[in-house]
GROMACS .gro file of C-alpha atoms in nm:
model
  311
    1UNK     CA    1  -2.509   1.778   2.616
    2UNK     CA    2  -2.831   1.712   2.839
    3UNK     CA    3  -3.044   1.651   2.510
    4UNK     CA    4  -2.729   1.425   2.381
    5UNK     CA    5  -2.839   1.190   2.748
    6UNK     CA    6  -3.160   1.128   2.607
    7UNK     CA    7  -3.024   0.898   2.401
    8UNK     CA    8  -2.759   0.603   2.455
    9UNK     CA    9  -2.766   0.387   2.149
   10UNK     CA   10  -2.906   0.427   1.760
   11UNK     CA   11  -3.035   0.217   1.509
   12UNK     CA   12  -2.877   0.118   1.221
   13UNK     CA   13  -3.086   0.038   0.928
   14UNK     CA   14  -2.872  -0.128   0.751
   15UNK     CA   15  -2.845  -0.205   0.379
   16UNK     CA   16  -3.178  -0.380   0.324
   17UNK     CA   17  -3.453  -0.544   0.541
   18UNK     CA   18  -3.465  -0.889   0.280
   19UNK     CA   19  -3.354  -1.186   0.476
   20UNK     CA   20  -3.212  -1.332   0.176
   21UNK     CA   21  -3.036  -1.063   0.092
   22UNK     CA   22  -2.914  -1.015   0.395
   23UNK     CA   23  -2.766  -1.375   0.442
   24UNK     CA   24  -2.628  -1.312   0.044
   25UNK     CA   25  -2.428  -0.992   0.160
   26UNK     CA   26  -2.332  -1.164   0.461
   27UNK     CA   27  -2.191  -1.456   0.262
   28UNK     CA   28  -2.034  -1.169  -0.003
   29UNK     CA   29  -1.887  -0.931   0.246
   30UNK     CA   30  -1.686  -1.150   0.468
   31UNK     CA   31  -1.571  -1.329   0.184
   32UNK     CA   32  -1.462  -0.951   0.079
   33UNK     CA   33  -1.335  -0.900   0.383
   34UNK     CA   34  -1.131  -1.179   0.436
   35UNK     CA   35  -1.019  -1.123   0.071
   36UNK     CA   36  -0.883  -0.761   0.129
   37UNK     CA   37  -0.726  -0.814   0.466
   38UNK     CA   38  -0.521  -1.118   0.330
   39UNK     CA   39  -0.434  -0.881  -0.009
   40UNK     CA   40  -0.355  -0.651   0.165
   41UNK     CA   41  -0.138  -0.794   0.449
   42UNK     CA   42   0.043  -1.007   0.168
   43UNK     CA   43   0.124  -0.680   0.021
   44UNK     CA   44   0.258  -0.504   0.338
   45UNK     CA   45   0.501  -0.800   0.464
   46UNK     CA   46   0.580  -0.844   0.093
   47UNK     CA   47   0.719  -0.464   0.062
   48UNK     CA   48   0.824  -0.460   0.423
   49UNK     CA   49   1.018  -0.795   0.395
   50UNK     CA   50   1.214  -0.698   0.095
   51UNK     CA   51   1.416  -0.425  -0.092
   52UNK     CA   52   1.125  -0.282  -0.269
   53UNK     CA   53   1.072  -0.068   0.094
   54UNK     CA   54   1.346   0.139  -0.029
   55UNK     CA   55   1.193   0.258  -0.310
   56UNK     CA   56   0.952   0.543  -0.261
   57UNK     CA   57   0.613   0.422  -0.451
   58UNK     CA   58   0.638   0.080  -0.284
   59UNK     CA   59   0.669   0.243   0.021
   60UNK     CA   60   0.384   0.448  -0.007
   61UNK     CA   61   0.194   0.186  -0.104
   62UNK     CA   62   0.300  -0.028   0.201
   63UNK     CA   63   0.158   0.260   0.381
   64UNK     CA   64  -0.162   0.263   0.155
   65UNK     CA   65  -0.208  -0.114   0.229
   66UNK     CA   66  -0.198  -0.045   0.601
   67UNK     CA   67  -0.444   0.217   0.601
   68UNK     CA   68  -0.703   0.024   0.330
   69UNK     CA   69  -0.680  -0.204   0.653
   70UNK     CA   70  -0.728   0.035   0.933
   71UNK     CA   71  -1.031   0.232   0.743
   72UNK     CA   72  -1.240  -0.081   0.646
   73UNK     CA   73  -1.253  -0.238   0.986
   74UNK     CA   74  -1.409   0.046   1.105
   75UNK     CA   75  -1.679  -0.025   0.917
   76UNK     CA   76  -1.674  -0.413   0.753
   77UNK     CA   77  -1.668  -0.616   1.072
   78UNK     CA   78  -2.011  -0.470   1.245
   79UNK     CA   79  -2.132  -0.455   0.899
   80UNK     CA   80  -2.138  -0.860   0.870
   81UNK     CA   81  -2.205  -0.902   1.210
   82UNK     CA   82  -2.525  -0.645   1.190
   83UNK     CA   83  -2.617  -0.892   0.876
   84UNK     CA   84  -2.719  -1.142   1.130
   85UNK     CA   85  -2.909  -0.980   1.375
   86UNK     CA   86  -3.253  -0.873   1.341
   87UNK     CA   87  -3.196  -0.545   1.572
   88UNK     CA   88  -2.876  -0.377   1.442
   89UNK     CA   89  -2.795  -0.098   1.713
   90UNK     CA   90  -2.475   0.095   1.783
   91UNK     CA   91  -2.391   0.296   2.126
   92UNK     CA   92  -2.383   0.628   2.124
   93UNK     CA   93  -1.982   0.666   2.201
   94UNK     CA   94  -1.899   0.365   1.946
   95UNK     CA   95  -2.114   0.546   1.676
   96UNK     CA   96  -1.896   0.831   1.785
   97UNK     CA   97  -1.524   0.642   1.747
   98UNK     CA   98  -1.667   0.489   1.398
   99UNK     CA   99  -1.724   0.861   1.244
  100UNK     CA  100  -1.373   0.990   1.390
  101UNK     CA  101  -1.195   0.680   1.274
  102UNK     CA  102  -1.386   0.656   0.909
  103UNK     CA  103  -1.264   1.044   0.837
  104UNK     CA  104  -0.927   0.970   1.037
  105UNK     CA  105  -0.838   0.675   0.820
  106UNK     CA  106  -1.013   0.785   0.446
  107UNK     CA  107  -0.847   1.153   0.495
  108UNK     CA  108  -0.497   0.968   0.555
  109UNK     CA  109  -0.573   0.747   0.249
  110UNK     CA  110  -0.650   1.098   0.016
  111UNK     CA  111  -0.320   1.240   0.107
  112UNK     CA  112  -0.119   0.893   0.042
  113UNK     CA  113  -0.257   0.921  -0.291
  114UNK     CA  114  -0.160   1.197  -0.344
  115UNK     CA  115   0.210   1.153  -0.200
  116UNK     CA  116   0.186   0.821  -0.461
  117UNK     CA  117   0.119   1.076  -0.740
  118UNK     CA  118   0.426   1.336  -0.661
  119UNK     CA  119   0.630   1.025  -0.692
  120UNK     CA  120   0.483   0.944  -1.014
  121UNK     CA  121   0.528   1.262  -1.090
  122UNK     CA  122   0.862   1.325  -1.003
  123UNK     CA  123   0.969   0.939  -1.159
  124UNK     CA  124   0.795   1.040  -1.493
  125UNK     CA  125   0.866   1.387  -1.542
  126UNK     CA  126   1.175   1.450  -1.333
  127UNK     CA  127   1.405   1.141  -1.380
  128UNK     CA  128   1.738   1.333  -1.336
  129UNK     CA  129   1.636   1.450  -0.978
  130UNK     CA  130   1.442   1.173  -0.908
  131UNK     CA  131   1.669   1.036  -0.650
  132UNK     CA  132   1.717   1.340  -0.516
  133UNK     CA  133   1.333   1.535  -0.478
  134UNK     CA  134   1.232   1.178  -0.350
  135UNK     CA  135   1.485   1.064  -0.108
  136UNK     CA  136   1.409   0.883   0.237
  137UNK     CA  137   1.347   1.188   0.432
  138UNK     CA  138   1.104   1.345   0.242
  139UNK     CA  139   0.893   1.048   0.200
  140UNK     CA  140   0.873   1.034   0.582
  141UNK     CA  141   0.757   1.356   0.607
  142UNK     CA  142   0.502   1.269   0.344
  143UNK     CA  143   0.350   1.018   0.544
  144UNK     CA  144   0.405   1.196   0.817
  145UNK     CA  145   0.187   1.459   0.669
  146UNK     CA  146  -0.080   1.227   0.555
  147UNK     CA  147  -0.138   1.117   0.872
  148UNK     CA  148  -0.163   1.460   1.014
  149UNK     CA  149  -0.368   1.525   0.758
  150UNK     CA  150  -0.620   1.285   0.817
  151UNK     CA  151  -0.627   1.347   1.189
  152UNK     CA  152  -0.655   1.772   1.093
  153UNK     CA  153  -0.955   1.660   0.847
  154UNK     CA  154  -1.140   1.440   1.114
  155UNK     CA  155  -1.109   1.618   1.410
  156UNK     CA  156  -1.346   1.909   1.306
  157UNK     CA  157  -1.592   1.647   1.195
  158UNK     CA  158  -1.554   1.458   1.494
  159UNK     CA  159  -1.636   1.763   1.670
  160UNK     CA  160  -1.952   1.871   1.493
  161UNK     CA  161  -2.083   1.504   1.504
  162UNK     CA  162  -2.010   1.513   1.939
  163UNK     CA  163  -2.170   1.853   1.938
  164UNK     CA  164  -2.505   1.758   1.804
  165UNK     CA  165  -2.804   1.721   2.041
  166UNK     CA  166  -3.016   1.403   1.968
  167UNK     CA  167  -3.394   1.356   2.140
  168UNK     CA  168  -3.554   1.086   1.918
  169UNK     CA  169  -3.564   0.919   1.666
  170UNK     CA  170  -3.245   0.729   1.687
  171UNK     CA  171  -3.283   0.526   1.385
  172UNK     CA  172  -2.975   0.562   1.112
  173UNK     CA  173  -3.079   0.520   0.766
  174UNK     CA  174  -2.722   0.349   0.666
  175UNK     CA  175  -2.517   0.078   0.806
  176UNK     CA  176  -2.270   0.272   0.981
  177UNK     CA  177  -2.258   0.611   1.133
  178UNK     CA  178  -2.159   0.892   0.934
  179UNK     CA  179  -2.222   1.238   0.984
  180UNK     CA  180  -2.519   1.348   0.674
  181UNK     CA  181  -2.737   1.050   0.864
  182UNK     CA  182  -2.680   1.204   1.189
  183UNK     CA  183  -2.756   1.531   1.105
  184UNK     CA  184  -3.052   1.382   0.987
  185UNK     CA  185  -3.183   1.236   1.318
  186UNK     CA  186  -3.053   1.557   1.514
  187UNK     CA  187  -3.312   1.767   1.680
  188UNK     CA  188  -3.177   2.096   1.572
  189UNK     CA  189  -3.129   2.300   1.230
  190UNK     CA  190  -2.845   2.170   1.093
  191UNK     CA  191  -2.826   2.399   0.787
  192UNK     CA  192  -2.509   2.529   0.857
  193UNK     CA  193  -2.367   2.222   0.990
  194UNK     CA  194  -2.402   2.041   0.676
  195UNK     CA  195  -2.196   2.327   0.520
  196UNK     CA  196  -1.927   2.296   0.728
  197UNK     CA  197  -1.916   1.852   0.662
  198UNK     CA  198  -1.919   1.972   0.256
  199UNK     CA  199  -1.643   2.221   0.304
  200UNK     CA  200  -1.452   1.936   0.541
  201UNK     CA  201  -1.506   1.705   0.331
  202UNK     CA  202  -1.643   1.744  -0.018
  203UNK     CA  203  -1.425   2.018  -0.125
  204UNK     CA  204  -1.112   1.835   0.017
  205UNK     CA  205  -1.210   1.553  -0.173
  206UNK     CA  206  -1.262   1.778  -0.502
  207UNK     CA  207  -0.987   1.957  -0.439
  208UNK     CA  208  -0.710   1.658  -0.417
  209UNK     CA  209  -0.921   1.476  -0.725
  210UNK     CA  210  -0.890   1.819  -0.943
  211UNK     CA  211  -0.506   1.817  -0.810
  212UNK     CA  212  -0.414   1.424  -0.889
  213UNK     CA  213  -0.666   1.445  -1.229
  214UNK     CA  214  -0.388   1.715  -1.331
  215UNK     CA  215  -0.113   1.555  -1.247
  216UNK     CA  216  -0.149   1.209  -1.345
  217UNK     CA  217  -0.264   1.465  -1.706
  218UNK     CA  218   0.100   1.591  -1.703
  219UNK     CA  219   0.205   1.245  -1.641
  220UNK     CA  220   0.022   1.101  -1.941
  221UNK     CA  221   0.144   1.426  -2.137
  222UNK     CA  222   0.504   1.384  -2.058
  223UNK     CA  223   0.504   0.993  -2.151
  224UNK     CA  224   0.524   1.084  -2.548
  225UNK     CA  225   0.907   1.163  -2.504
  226UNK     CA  226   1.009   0.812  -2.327
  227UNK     CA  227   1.058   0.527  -2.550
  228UNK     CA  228   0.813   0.210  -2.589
  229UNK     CA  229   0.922   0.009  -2.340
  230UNK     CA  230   0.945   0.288  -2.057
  231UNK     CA  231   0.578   0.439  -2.167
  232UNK     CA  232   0.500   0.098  -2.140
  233UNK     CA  233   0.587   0.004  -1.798
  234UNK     CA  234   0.497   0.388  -1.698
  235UNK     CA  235   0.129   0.316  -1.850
  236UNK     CA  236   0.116   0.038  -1.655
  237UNK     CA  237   0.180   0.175  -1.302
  238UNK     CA  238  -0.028   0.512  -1.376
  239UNK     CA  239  -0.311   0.331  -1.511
  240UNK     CA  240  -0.288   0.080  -1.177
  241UNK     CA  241  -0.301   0.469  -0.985
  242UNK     CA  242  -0.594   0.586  -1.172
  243UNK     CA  243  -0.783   0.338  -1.099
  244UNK     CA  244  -0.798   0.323  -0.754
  245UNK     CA  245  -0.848   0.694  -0.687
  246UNK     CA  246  -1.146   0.653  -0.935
  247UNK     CA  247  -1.284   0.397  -0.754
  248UNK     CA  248  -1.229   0.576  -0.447
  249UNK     CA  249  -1.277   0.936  -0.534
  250UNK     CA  250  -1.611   0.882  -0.712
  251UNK     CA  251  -1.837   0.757  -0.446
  252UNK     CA  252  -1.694   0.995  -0.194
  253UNK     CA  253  -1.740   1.312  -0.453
  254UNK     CA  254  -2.111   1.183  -0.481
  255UNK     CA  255  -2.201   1.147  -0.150
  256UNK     CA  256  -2.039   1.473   0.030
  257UNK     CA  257  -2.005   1.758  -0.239
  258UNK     CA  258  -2.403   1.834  -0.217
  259UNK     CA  259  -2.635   1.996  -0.054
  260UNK     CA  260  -2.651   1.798   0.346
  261UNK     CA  261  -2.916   1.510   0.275
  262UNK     CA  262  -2.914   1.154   0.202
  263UNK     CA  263  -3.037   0.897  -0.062
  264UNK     CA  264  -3.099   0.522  -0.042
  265UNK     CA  265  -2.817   0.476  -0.310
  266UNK     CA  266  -2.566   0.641  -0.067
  267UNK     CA  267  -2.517   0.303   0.137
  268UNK     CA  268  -2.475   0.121  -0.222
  269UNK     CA  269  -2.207   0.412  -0.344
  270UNK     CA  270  -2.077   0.384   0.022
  271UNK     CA  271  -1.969   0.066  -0.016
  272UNK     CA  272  -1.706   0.175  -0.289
  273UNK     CA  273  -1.508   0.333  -0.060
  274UNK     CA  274  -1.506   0.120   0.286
  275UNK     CA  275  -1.513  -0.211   0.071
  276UNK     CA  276  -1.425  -0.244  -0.281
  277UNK     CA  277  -1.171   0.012  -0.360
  278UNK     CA  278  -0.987  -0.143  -0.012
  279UNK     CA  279  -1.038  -0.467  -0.178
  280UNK     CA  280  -0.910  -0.417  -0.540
  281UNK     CA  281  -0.622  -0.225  -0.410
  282UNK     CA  282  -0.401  -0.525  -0.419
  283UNK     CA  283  -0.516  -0.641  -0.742
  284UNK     CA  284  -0.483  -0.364  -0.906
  285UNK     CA  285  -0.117  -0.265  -0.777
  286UNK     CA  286   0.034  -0.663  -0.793
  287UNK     CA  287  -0.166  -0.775  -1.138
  288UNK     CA  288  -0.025  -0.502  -1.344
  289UNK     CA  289   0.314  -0.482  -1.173
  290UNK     CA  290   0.569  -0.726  -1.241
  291UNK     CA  291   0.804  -0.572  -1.010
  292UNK     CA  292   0.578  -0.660  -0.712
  293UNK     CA  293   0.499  -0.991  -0.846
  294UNK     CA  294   0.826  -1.109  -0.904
  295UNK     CA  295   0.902  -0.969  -0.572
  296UNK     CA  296   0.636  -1.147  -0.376
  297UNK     CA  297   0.740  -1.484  -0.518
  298UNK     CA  298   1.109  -1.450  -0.433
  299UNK     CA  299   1.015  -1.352  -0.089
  300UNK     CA  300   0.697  -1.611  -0.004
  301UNK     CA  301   0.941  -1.868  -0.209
  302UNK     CA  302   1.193  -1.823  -0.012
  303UNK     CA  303   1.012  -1.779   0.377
  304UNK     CA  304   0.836  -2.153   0.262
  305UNK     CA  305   1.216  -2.316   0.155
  306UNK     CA  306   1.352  -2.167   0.500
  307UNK     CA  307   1.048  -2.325   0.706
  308UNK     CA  308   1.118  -2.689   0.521
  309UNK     CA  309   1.486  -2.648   0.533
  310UNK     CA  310   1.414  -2.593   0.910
  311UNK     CA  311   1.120  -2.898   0.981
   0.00000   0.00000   0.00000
């Protein structure tokens, strides 16, 4: 802890030193920012504010929508602001918070998924039961789990990050703090450290992409025996669910199932998972749903008659 004193704020590198290309992302993120936050929201009071709640997938997702929310402001809000600023620096107990949150908030988000593909799952393959493997208390205790989850999954990472002694330098190659970059400005071996993060995190993430690749593969398998118009709108909602944990799986697979080091493309595949997967989320699950669109418009339809009716 003494060595940890010698140091009370690091550097963040950021995602390039171009001025130009700094006032470009700037311009890009916030306008991805501001894009994904209003997707997202209109999603949650959407779901929340009418009877698709009830329904398990809609209500995972209202809980994926929430969390896409939670885990990118950890990250999107001091990356524009950084953008700005010639000296981008982060204190030593914020730099803390933004690795426990990050791993708090993108472990909850793997084990939504996953609850997202049991219901598919159990929808596709198990119609008969349906109503009964998925009813309202078990999808609380699968978000209920997911969170616990993500807390069980940070925690030890959290730890390890606290734990490490830093005496110079204190400059971060990335644009937020994660734990490969601090390892890498540690003054210590960190050998078996970066072990631990893979096991933590890499295999967890290999582990729950081996498990959904399978079952969204039974899924696909099972759709033969439905007619046209259910493999249709089944298609349709799996594809929407295979998209996103590509988009989100990929990067993360990339970046933490190797040996502990980092690569200038890291910040570029890191983006994947604190921005754009967070920001297609909503497009993907409203433009190929009709359910949710249809839904959205009856309820935004009818909260702008009430406020007229009202004036």
């Amino acid at each position: 802890m003494k060595s940890q004193r010698n140091i009370s704020e690091f550097i963040l590198l950021g995602l390039s030193y171009d001025q130009n290309i700094q006032v470009f992302c700037f311009v890009l993120f916030l306008v991805c920012y501001v894009a994904l936050l209003a997707g997202n929201l209109l999603i949650l009071v959407s779901i929340r504010c009418s009877p698709l709640f009830h329904q398990p997938m809609y209500y995972f997702l209202s809980h994926l929508s929430l969390i896409d929310i939670c885990y990118t402001s950890t990250v999107t809000p001091k990356l524009i602001a950084d953008l700005l600023v010639e000296r981008k620096t982060i204190s030593y107990s914020n730099c803390m918070l933004q690795v426990f949150t990050m791993h708090f908030f993108g472990g909850t988000e793997i084990f939504v998924l996953t609850a997202m593909a049991f219901d598919r799952y159990a929808a596709i393959c198990k119609p008969l039961h349906y109503v009964t493997v998925m009813n309202r208390t078990r999808c609380n205790l699968l978000v209920v789990a997911a969170w616990a989850g993500g807390a069980v999954h940070a925690f030890p990472l959290f730890s390890t990050a606290i734990g490490l002694p830093f005496c110079g330098p204190n400059e971060i190659d990335h644009y937020f703090c994660d734990i490969f970059p601090l390892l890498k400005v540690a003054c210590t071996d960190t050998y078996v450290t970066g072990i631990l993060v893979i096991a933590f995190s890499g295999l967890v993430a290999l582990v729950t992409f081996i498990v959904l690749f399978v079952s969204y593969g039974i899924i696909l398998f099972t759709l033969r025996n439905l007619s046209a118009e259910g493999r249709r709108k089944a298609l349709s909602t799996c594809w929407s669910h295979i998209t996103v944990v590509v988009l989100f799986f990929g990067p993360v697979i990339f970046i933490y199932l190797r040996p502990p080091t980092t690569f200038p493309e890291d910040k570029i595949f890191a983006l994947f998972y604190t921005i754009i997967a967070p920001m297609f989320n909503p497009l993907i699950y409203t433009l190929r749903n009709s359910e949710m669109k249809n839904m959205m418009r009856k309820v935004w339809c009818h909260t702008l008659f009430s406020k007229e009716t009202h004036n």
